[in-house]
PDB file of C-alpha atoms in Angstrom:
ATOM      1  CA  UNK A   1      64.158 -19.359 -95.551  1.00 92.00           C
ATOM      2  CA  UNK A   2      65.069 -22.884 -97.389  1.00 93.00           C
ATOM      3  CA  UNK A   3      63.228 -24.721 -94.428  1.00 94.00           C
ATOM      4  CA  UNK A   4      60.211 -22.674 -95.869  1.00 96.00           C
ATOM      5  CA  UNK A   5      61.128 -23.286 -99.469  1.00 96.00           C
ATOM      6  CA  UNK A   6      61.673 -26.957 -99.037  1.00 97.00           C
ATOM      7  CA  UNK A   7      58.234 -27.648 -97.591  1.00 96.00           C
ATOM      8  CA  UNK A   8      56.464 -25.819-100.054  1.00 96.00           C
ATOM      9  CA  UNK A   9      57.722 -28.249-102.594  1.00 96.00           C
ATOM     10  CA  UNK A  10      57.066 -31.269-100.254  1.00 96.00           C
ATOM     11  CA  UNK A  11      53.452 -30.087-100.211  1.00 96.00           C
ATOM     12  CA  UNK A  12      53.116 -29.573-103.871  1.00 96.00           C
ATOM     13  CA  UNK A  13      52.162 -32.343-104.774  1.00 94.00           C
ATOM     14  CA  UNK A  14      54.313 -32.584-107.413  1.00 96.00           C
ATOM     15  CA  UNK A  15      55.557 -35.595-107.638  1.00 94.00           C
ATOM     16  CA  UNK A  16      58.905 -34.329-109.492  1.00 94.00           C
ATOM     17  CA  UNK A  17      59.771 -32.295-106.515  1.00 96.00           C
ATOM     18  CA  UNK A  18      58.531 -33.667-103.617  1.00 97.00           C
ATOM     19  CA  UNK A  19      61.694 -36.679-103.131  1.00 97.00           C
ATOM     20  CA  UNK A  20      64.256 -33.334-103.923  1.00 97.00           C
ATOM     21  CA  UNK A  21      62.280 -31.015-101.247  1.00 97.00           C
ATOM     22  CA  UNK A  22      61.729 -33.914 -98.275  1.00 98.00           C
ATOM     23  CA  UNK A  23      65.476 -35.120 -98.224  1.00 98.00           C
ATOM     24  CA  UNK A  24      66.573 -31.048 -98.069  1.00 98.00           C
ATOM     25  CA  UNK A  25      64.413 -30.788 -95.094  1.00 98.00           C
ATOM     26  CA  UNK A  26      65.558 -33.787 -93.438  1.00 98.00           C
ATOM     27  CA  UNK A  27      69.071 -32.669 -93.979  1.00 97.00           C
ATOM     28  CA  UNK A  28      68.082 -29.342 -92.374  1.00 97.00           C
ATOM     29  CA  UNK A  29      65.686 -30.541 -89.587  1.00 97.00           C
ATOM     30  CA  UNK A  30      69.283 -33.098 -88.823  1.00 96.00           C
ATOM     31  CA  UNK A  31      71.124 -30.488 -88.549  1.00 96.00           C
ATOM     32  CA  UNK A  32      69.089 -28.398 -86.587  1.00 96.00           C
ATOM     33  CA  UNK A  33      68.738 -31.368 -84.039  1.00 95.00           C
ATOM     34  CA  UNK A  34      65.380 -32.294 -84.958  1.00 96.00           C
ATOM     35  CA  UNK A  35      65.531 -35.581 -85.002  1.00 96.00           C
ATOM     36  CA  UNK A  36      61.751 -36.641 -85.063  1.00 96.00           C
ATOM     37  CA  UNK A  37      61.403 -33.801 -87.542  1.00 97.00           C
ATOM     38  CA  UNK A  38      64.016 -35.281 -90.020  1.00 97.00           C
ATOM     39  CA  UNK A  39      62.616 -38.930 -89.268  1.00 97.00           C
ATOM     40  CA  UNK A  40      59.194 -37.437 -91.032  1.00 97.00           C
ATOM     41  CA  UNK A  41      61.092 -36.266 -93.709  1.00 98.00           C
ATOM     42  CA  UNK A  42      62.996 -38.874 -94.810  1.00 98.00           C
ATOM     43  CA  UNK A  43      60.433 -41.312 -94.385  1.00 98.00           C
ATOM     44  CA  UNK A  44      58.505 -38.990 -97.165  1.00 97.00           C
ATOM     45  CA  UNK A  45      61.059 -39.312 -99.001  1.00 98.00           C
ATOM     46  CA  UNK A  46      61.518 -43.621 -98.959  1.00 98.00           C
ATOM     47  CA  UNK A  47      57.632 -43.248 -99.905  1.00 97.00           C
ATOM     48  CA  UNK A  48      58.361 -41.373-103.190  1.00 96.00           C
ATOM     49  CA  UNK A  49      60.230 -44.607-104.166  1.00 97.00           C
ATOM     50  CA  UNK A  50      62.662 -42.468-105.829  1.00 97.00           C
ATOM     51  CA  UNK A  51      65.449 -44.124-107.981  1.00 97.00           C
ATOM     52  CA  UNK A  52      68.409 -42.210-106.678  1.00 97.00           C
ATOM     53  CA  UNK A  53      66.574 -40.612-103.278  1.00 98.00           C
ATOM     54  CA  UNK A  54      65.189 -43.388-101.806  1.00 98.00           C
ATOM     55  CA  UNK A  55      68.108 -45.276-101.114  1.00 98.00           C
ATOM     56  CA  UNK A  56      69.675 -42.003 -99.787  1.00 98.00           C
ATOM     57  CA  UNK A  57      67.059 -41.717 -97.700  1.00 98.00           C
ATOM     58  CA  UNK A  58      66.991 -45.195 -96.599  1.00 97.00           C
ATOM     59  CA  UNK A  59      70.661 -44.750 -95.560  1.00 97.00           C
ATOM     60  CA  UNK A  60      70.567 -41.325 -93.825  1.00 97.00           C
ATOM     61  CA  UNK A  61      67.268 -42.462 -91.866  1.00 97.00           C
ATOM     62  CA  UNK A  62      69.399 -45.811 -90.674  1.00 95.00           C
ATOM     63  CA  UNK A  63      72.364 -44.045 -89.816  1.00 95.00           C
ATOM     64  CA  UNK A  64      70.324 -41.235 -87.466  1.00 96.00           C
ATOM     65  CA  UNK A  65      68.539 -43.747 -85.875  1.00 94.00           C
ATOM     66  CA  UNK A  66      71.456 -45.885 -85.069  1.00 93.00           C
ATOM     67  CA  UNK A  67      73.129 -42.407 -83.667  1.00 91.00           C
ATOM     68  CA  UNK A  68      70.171 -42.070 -81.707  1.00 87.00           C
ATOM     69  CA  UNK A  69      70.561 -46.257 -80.144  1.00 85.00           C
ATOM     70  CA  UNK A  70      67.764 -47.483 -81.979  1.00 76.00           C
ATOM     71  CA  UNK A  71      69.496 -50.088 -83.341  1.00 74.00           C
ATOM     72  CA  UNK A  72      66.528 -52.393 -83.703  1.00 72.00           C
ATOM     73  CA  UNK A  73      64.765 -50.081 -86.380  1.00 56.00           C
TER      74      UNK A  73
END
């Protein structure tokens, strides 16, 4: 399924599809409930340094953890 699909790009290695693949599979693992899981991902993602992704990233991953009472980061 797209969980599948999305890691396959993360591991790639491709540089051009790795930032598009990790923040789809954080978005899933969220949803799902897997909150560790979509940690990982995002995180992957805020590595990438992405232009447009990163900051996304940086976002989502603050907002989850705050849902979650980490406020401290």
């Amino acid at each position: 399924g797209a969980e599948v699909a999305y890691r396959i790009a993360v591991a790639s290695g491709k540089p051009e599809v790795i930032p598009t693949g990790a923040i789809n599979l954080a978005l899933t693992r969220e949803a799902l409930g897997d909150v560790e899981g979509a940690v990982e991902a995002y995180q992957i993602v805020i590595a990438t340094d992405h232009t447009e992704l990163a900051p996304i990233a940086e976002f989502n991953l603050a907002t989850l953890l705050e849902k979650q009472g980490d406020l401290a980061g």
